[in-house]
mmCIF file with all atom_site columns, C-alpha atoms and ligand atoms in Angstrom:
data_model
loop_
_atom_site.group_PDB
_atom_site.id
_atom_site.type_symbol
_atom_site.label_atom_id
_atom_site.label_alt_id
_atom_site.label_comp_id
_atom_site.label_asym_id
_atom_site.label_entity_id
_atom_site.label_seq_id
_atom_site.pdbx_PDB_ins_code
_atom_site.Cartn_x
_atom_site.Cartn_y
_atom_site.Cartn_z
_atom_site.occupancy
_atom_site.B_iso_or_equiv
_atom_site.pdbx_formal_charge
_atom_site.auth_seq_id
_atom_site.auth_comp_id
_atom_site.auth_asym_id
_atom_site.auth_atom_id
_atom_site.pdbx_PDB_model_num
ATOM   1   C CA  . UNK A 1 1   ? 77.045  181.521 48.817 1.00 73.00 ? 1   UNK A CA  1
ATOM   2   C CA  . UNK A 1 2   ? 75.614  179.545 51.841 1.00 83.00 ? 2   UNK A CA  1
ATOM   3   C CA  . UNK A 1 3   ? 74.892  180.997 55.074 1.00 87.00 ? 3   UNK A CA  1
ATOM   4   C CA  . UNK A 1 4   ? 76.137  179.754 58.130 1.00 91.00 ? 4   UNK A CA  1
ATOM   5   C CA  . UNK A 1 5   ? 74.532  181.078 61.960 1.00 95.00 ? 5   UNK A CA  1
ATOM   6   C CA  . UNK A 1 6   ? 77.352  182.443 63.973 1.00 96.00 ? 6   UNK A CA  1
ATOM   7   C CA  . UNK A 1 7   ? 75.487  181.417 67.482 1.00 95.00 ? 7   UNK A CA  1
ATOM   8   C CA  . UNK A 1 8   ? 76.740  184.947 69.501 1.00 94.00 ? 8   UNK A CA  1
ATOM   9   C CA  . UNK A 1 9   ? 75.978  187.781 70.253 1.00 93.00 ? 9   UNK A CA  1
ATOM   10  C CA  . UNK A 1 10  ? 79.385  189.382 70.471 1.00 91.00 ? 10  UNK A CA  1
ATOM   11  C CA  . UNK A 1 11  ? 79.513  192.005 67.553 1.00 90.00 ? 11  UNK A CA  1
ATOM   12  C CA  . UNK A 1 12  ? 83.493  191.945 67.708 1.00 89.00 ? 12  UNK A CA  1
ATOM   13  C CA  . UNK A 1 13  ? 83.600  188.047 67.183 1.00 91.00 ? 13  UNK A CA  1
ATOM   14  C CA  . UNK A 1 14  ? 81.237  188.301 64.188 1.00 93.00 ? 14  UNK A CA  1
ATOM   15  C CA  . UNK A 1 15  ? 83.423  190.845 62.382 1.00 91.00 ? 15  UNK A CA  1
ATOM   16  C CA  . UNK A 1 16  ? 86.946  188.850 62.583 1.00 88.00 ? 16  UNK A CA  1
ATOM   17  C CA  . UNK A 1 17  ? 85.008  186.078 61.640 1.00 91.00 ? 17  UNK A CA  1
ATOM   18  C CA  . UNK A 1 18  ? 83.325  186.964 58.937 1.00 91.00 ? 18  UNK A CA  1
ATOM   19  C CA  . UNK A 1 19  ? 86.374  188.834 57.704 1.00 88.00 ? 19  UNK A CA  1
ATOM   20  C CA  . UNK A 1 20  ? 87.710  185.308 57.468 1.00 86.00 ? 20  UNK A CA  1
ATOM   21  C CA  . UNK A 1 21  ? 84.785  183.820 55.909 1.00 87.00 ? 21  UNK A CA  1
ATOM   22  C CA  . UNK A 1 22  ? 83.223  186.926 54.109 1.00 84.00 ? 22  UNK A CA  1
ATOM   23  C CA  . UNK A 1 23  ? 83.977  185.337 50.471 1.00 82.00 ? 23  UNK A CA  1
ATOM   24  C CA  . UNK A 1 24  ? 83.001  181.972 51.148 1.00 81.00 ? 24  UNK A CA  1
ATOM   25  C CA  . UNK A 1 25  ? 79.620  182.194 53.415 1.00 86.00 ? 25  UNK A CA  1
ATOM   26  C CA  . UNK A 1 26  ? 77.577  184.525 54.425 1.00 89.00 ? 26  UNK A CA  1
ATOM   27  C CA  . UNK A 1 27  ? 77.707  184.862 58.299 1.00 93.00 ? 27  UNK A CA  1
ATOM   28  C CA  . UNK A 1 28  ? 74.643  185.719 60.511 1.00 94.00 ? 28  UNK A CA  1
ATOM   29  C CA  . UNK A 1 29  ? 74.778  186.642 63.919 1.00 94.00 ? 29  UNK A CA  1
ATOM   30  C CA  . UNK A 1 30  ? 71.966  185.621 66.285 1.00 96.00 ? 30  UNK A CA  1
ATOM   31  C CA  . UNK A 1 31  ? 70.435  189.308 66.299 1.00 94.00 ? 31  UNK A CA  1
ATOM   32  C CA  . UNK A 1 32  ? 70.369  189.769 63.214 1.00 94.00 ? 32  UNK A CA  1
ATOM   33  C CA  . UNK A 1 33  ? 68.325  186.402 62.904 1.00 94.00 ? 33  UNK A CA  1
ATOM   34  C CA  . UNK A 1 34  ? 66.065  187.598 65.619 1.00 95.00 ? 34  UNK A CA  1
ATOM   35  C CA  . UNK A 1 35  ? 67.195  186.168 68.914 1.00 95.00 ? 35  UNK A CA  1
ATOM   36  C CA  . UNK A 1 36  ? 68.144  187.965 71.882 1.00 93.00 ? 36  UNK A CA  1
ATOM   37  C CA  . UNK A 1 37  ? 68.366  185.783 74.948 1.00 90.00 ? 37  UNK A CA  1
ATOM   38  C CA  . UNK A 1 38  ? 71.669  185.194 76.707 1.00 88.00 ? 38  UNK A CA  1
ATOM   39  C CA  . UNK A 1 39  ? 72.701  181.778 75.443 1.00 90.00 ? 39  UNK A CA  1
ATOM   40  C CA  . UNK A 1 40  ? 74.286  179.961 78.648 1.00 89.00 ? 40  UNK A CA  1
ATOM   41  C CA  . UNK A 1 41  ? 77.434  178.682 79.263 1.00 90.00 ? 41  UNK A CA  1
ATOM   42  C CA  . UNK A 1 42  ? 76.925  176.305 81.956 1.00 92.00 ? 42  UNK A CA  1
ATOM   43  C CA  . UNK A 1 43  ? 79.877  173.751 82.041 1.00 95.00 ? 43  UNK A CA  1
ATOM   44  C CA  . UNK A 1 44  ? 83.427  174.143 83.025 1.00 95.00 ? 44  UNK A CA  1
ATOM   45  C CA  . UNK A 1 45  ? 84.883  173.575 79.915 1.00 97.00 ? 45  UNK A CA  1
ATOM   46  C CA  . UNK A 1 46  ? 85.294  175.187 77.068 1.00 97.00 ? 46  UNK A CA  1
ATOM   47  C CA  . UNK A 1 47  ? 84.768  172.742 75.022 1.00 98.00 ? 47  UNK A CA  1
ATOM   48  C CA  . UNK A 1 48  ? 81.914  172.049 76.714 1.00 98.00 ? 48  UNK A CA  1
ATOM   49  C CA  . UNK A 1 49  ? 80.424  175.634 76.690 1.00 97.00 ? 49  UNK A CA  1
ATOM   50  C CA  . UNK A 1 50  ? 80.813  175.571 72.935 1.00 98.00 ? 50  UNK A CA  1
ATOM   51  C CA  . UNK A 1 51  ? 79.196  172.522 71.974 1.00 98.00 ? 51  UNK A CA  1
ATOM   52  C CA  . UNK A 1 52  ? 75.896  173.922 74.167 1.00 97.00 ? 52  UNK A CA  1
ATOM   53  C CA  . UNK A 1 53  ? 76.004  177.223 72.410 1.00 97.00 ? 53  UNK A CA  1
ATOM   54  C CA  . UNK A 1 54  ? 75.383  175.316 69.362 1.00 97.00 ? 54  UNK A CA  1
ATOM   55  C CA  . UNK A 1 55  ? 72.939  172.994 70.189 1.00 97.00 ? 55  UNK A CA  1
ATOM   56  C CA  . UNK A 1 56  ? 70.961  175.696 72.035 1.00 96.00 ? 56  UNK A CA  1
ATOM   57  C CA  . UNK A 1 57  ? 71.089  177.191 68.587 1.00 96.00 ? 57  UNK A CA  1
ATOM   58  C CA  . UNK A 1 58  ? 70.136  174.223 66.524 1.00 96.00 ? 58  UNK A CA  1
ATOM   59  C CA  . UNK A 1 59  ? 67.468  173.280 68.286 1.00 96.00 ? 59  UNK A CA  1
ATOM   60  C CA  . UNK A 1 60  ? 66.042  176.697 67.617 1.00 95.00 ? 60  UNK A CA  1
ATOM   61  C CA  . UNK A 1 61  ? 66.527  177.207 64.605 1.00 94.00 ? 61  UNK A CA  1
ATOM   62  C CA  . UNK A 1 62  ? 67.398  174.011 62.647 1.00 94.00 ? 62  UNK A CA  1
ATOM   63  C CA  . UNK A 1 63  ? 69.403  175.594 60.965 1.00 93.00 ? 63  UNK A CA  1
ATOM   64  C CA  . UNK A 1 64  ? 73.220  174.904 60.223 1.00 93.00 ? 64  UNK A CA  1
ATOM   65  C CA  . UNK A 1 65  ? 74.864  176.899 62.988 1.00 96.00 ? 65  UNK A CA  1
ATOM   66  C CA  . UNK A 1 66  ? 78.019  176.749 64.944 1.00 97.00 ? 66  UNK A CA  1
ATOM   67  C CA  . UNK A 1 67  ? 79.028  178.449 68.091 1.00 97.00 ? 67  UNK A CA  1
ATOM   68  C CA  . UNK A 1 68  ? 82.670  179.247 69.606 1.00 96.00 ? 68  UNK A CA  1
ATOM   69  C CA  . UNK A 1 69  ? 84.001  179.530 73.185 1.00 96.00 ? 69  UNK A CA  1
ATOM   70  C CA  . UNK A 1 70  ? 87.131  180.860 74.049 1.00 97.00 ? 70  UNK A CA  1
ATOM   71  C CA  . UNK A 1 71  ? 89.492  181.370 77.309 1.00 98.00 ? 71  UNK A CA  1
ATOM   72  C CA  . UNK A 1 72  ? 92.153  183.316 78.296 1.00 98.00 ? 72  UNK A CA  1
ATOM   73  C CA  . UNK A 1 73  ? 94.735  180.697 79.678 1.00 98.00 ? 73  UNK A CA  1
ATOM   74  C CA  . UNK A 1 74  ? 97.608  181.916 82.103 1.00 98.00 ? 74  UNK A CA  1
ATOM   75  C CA  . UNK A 1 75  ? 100.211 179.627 83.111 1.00 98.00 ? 75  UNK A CA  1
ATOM   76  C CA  . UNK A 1 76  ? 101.303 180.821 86.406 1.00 98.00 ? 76  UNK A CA  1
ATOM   77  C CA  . UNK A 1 77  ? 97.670  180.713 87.215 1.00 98.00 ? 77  UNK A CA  1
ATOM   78  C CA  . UNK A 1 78  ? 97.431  177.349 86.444 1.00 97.00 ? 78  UNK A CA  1
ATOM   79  C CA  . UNK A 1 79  ? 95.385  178.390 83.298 1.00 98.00 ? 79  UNK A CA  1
ATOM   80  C CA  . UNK A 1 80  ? 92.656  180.931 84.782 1.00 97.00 ? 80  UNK A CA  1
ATOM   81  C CA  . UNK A 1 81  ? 90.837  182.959 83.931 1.00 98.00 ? 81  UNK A CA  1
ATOM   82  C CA  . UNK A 1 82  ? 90.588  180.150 81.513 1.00 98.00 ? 82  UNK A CA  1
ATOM   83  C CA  . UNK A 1 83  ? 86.630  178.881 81.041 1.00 97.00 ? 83  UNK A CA  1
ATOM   84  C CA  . UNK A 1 84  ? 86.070  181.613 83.508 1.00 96.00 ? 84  UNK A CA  1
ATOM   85  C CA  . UNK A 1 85  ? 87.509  184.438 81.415 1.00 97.00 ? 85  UNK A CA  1
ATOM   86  C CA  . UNK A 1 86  ? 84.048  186.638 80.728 1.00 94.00 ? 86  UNK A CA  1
ATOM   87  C CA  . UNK A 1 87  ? 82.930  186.592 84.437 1.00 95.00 ? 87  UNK A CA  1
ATOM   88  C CA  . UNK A 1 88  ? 87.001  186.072 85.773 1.00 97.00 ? 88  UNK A CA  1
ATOM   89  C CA  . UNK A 1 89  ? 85.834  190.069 88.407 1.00 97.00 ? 89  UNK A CA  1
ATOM   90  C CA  . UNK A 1 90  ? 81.862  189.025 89.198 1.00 94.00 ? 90  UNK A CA  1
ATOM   91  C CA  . UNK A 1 91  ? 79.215  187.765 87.030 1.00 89.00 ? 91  UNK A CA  1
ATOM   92  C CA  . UNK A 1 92  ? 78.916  190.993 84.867 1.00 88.00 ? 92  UNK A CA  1
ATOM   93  C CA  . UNK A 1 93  ? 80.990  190.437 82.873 1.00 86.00 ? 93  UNK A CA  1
ATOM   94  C CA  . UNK A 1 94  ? 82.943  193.674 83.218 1.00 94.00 ? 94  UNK A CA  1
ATOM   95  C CA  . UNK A 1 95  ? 86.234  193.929 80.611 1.00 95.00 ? 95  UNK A CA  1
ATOM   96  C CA  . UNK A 1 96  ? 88.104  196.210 82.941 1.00 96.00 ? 96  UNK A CA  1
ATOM   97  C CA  . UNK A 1 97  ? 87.309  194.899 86.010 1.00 97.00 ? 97  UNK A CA  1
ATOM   98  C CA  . UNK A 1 98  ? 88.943  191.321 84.930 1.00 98.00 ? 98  UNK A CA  1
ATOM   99  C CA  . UNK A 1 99  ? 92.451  192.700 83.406 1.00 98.00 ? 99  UNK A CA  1
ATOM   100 C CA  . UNK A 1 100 ? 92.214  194.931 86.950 1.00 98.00 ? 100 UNK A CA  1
ATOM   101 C CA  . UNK A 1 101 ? 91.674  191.191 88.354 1.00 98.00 ? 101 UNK A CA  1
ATOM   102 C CA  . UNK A 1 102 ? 94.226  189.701 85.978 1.00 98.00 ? 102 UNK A CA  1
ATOM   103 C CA  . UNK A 1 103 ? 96.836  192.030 86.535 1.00 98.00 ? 103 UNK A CA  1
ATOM   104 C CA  . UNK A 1 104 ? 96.900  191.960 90.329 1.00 98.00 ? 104 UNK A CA  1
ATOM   105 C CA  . UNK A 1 105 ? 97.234  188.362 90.434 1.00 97.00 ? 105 UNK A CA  1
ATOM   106 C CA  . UNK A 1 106 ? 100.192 188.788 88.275 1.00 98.00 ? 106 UNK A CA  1
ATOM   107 C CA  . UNK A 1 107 ? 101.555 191.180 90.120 1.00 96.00 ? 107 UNK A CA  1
ATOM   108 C CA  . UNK A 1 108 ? 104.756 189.216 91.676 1.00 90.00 ? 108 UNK A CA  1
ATOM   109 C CA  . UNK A 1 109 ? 104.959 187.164 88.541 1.00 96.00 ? 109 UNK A CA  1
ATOM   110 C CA  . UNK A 1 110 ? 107.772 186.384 86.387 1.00 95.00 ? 110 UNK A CA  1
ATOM   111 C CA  . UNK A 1 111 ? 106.539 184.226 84.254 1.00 98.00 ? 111 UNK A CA  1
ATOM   112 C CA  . UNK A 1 112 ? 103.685 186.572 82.451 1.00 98.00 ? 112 UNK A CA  1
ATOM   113 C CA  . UNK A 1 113 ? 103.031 183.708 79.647 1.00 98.00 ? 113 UNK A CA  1
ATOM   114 C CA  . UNK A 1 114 ? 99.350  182.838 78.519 1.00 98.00 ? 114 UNK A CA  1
ATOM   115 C CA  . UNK A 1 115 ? 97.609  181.490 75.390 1.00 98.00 ? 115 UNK A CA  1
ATOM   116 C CA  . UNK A 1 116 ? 94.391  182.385 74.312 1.00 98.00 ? 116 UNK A CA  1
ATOM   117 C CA  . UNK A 1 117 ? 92.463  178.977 72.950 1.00 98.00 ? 117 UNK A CA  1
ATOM   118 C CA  . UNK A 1 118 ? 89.380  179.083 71.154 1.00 98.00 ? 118 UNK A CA  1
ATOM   119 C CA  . UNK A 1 119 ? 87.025  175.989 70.377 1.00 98.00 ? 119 UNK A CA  1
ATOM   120 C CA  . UNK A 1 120 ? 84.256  176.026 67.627 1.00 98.00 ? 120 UNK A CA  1
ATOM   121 C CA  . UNK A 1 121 ? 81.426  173.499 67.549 1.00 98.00 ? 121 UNK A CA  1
ATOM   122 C CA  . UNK A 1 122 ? 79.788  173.032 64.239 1.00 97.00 ? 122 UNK A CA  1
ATOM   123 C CA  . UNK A 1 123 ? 76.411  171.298 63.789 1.00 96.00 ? 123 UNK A CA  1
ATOM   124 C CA  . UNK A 1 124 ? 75.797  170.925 59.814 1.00 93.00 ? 124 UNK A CA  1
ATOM   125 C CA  . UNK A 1 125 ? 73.265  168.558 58.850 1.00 91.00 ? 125 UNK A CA  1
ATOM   126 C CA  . UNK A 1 126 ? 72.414  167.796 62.345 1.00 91.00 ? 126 UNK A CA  1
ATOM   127 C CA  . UNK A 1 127 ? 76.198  166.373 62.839 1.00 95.00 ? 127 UNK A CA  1
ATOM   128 C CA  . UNK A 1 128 ? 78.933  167.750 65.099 1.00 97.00 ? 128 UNK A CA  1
ATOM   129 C CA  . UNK A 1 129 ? 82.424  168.605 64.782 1.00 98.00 ? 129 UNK A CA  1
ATOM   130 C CA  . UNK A 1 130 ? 84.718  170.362 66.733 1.00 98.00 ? 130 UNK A CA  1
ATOM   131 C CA  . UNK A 1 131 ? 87.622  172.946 65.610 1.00 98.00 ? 131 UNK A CA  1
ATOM   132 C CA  . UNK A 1 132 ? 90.307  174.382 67.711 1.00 98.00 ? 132 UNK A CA  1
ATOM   133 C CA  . UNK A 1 133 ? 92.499  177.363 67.695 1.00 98.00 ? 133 UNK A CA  1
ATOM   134 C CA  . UNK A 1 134 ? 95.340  178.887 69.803 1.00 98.00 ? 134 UNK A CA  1
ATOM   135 C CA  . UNK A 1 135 ? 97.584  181.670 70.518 1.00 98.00 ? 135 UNK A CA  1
ATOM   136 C CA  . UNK A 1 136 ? 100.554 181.817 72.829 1.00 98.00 ? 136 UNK A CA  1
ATOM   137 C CA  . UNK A 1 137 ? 101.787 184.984 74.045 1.00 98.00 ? 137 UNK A CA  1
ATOM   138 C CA  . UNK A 1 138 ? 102.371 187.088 76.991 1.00 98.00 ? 138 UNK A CA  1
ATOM   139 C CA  . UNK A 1 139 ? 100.575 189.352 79.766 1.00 98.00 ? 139 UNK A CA  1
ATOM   140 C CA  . UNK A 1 140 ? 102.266 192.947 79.577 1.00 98.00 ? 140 UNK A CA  1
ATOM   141 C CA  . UNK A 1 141 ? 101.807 195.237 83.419 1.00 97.00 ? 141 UNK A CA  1
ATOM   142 C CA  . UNK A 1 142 ? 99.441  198.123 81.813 1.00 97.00 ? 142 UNK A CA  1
ATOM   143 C CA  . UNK A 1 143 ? 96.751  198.298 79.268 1.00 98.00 ? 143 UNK A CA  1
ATOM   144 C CA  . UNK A 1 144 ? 97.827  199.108 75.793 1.00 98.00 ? 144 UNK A CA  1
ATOM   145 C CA  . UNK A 1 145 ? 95.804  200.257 72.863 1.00 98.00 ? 145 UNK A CA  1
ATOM   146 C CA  . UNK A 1 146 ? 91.970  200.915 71.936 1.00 97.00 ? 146 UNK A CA  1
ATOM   147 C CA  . UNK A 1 147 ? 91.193  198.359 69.596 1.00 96.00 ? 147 UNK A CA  1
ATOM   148 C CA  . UNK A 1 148 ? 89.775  194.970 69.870 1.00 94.00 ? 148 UNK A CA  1
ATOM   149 C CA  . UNK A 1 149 ? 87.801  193.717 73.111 1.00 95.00 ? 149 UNK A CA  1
ATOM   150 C CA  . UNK A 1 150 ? 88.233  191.848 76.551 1.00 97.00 ? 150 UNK A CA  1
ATOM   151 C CA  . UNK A 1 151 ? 91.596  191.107 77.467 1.00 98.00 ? 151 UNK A CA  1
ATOM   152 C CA  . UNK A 1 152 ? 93.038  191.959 73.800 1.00 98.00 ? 152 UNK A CA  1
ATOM   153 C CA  . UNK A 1 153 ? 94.868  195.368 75.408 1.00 98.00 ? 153 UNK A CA  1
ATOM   154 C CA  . UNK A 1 154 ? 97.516  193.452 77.826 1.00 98.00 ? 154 UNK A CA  1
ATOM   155 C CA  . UNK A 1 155 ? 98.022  190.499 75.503 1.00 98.00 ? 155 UNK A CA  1
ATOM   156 C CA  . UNK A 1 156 ? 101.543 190.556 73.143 1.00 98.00 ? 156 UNK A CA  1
ATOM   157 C CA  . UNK A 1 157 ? 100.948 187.483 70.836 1.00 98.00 ? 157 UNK A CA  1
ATOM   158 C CA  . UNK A 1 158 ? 104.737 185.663 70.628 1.00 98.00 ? 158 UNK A CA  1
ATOM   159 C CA  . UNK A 1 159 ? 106.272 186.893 67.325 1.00 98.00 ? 159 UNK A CA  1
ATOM   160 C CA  . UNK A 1 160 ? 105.061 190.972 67.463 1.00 98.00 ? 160 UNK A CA  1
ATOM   161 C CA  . UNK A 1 161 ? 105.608 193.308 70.429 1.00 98.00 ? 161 UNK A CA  1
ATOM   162 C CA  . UNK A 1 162 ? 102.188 194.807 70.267 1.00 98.00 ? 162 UNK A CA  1
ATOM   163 C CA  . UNK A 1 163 ? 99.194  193.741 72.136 1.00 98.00 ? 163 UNK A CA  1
ATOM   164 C CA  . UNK A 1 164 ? 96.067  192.864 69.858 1.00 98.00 ? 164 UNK A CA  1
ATOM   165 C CA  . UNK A 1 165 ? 94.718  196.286 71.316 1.00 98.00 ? 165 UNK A CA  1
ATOM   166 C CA  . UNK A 1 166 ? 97.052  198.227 68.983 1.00 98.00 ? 166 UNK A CA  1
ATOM   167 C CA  . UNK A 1 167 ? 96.540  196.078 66.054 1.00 98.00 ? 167 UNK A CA  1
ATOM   168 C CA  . UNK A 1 168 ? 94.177  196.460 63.245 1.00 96.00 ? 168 UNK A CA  1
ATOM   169 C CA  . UNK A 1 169 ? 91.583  193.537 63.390 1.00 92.00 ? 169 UNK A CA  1
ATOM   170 C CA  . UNK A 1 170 ? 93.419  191.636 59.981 1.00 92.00 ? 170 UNK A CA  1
ATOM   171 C CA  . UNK A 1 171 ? 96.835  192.224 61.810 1.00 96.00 ? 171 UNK A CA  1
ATOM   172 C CA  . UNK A 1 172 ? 95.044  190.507 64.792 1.00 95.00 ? 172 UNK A CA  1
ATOM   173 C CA  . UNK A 1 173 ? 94.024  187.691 62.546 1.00 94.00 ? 173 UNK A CA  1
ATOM   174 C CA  . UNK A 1 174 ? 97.758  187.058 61.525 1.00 94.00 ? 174 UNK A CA  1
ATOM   175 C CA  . UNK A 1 175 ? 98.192  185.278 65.023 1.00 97.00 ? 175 UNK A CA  1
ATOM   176 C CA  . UNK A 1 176 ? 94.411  185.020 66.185 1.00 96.00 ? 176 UNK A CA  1
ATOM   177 C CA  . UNK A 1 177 ? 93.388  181.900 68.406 1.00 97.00 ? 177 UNK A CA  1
ATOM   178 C CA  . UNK A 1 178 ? 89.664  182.820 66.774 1.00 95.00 ? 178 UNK A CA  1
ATOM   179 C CA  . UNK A 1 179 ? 91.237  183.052 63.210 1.00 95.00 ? 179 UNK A CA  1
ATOM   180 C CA  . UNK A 1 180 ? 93.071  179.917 63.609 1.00 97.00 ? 180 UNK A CA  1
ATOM   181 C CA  . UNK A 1 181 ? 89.724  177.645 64.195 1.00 97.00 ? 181 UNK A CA  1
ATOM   182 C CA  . UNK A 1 182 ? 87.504  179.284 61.722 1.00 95.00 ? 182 UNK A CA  1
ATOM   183 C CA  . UNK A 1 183 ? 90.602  178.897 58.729 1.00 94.00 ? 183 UNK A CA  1
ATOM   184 C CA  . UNK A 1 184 ? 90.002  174.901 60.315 1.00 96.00 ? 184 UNK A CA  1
ATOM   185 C CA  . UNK A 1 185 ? 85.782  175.265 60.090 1.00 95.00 ? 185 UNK A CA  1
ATOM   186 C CA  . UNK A 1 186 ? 86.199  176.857 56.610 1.00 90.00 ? 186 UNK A CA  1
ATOM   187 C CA  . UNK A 1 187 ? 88.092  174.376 55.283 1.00 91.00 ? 187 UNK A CA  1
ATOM   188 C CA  . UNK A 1 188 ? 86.142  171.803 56.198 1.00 92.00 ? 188 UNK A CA  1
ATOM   189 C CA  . UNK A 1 189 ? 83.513  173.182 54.832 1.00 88.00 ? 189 UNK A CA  1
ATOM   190 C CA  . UNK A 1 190 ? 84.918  173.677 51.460 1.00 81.00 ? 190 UNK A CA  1
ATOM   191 C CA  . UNK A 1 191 ? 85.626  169.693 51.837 1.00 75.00 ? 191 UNK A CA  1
ATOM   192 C CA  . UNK A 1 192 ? 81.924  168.584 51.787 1.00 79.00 ? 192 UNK A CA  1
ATOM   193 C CA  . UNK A 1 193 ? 79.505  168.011 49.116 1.00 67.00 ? 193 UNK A CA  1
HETATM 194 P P1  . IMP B 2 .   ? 83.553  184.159 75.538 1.00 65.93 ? 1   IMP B P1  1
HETATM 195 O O1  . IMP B 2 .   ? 84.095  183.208 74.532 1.00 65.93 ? 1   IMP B O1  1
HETATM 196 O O2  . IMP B 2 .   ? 82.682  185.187 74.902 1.00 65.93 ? 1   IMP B O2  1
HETATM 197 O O3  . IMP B 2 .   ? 82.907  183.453 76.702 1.00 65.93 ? 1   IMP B O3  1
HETATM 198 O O4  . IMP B 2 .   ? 84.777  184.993 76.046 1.00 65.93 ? 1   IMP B O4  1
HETATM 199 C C1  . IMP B 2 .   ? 85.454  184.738 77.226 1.00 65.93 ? 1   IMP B C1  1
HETATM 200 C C2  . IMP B 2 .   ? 86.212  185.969 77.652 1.00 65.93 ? 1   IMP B C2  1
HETATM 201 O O5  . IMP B 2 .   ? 87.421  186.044 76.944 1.00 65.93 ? 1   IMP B O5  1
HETATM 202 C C3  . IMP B 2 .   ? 85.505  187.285 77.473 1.00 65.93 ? 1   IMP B C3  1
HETATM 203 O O6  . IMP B 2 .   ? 85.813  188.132 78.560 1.00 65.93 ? 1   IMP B O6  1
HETATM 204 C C4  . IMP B 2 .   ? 86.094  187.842 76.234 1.00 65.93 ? 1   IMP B C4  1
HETATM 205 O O7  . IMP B 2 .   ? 86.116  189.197 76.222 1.00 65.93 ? 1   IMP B O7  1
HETATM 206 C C5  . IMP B 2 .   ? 87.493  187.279 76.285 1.00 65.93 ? 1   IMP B C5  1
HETATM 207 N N1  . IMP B 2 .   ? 87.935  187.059 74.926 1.00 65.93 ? 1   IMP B N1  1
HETATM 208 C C6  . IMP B 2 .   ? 87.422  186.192 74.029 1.00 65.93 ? 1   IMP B C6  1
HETATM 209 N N2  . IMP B 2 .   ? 88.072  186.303 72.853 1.00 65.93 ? 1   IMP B N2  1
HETATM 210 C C7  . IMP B 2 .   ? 88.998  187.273 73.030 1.00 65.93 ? 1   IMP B C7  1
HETATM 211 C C8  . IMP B 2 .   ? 89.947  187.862 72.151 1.00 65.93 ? 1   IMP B C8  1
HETATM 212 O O8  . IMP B 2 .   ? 90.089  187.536 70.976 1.00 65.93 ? 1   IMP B O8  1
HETATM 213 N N3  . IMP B 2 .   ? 90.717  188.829 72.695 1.00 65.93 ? 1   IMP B N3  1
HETATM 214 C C9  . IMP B 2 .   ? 90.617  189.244 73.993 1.00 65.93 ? 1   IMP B C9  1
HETATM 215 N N4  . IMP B 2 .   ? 89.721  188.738 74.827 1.00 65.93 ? 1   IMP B N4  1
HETATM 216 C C10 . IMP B 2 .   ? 88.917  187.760 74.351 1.00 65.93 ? 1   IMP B C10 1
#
């Protein structure tokens, strides 16, 4: 089984990842290779943020790696929180403080639709590719559920009528943005020699 460097640091992203991937590679997270800095996220892209993640990574630890950014896109908003989504309240990155953000600008709204879209950059062999996932779905008023992380307890993915909050993490994976891109990275994977 190869292993593959899953550049975060975000314990909730490793699991539904390598939940996804657990039969295929062996995923490592960045602690539990031995690196604890704050990888940045300078750019104002997603895209963008992802492919530094990676490189940041690579250059590290030569090894193959690949790194994922993802954004919480409302359309009212004109797609914030979007690339801003972690620090959407202040720059510490506070879950509660942005859906207390989130929600107030929404307040008036009647249009409450959003997607969640997640990019993965991959850098095997020293080359680059780029995978993308997304979910559509709505912004409910109040919080629901204790499951999951960051905005995961007002989002209702189109198709169910529960927010990702009150979903087990492979019910979650049944409309993930996350889960969409890796099933992309993993099959690309399988593709090459
Ligand atoms: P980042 O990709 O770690 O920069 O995440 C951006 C922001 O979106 C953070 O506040 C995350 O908590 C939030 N976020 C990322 N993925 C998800 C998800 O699957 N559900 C809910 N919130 C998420």
């Amino acid at each position: 089984m190869g292993t593959l460097i899953f550049a975060t640091h975000n314990e909730n992203k490793v699991k539904e990842v390598a939940s996804v991937l657990k039969h295929r590679f062996e995923i490592k997270s960045l602690s539990q290779i031995g690196i604890t800095q704050e990888i940045e996220e300078p750019f104002n892209s997603i895209k963008e943020n992802a492919i530094e993640k990676a490189r940041v990574i690579h250059l590290l630890t030569g090894q193959d790696c690949f790194a994922e950014d993802t954004g919480l896109e409302v359309s009212v908003l004109n797609g914030e929180p979007g690339v801003k989504s972690a620090r959407y309240a202040g720059e510490n990155r506070d879950f509660d403080a942005n859906i207390d953000k989130l929600l107030a600008n929404l307040e008036e709204a009647a249009d409450r639709s959003a997607r969640f879209v997640t990019i993965i950059c991959l850098i095997r062999n020293g080359e680059q590719q780029i995978f993308e996932g997304e979910c559509k779905g709505t912004i409910i008023a109040k919080k629901r559920g204790t499951g999951g992380f960051g905005y995961d307890s007002i989002f209702v993915p189109d198709g169910d009528n529960r927010t990702f909050a009150e979903m087990k993490m492979e019910e979650k994976n049944n409309y993930s943005h996350r889960k969409k891109a890796v099933e992309k990275l993993a099959t690309y994977l399988q593709l090459q020699p």
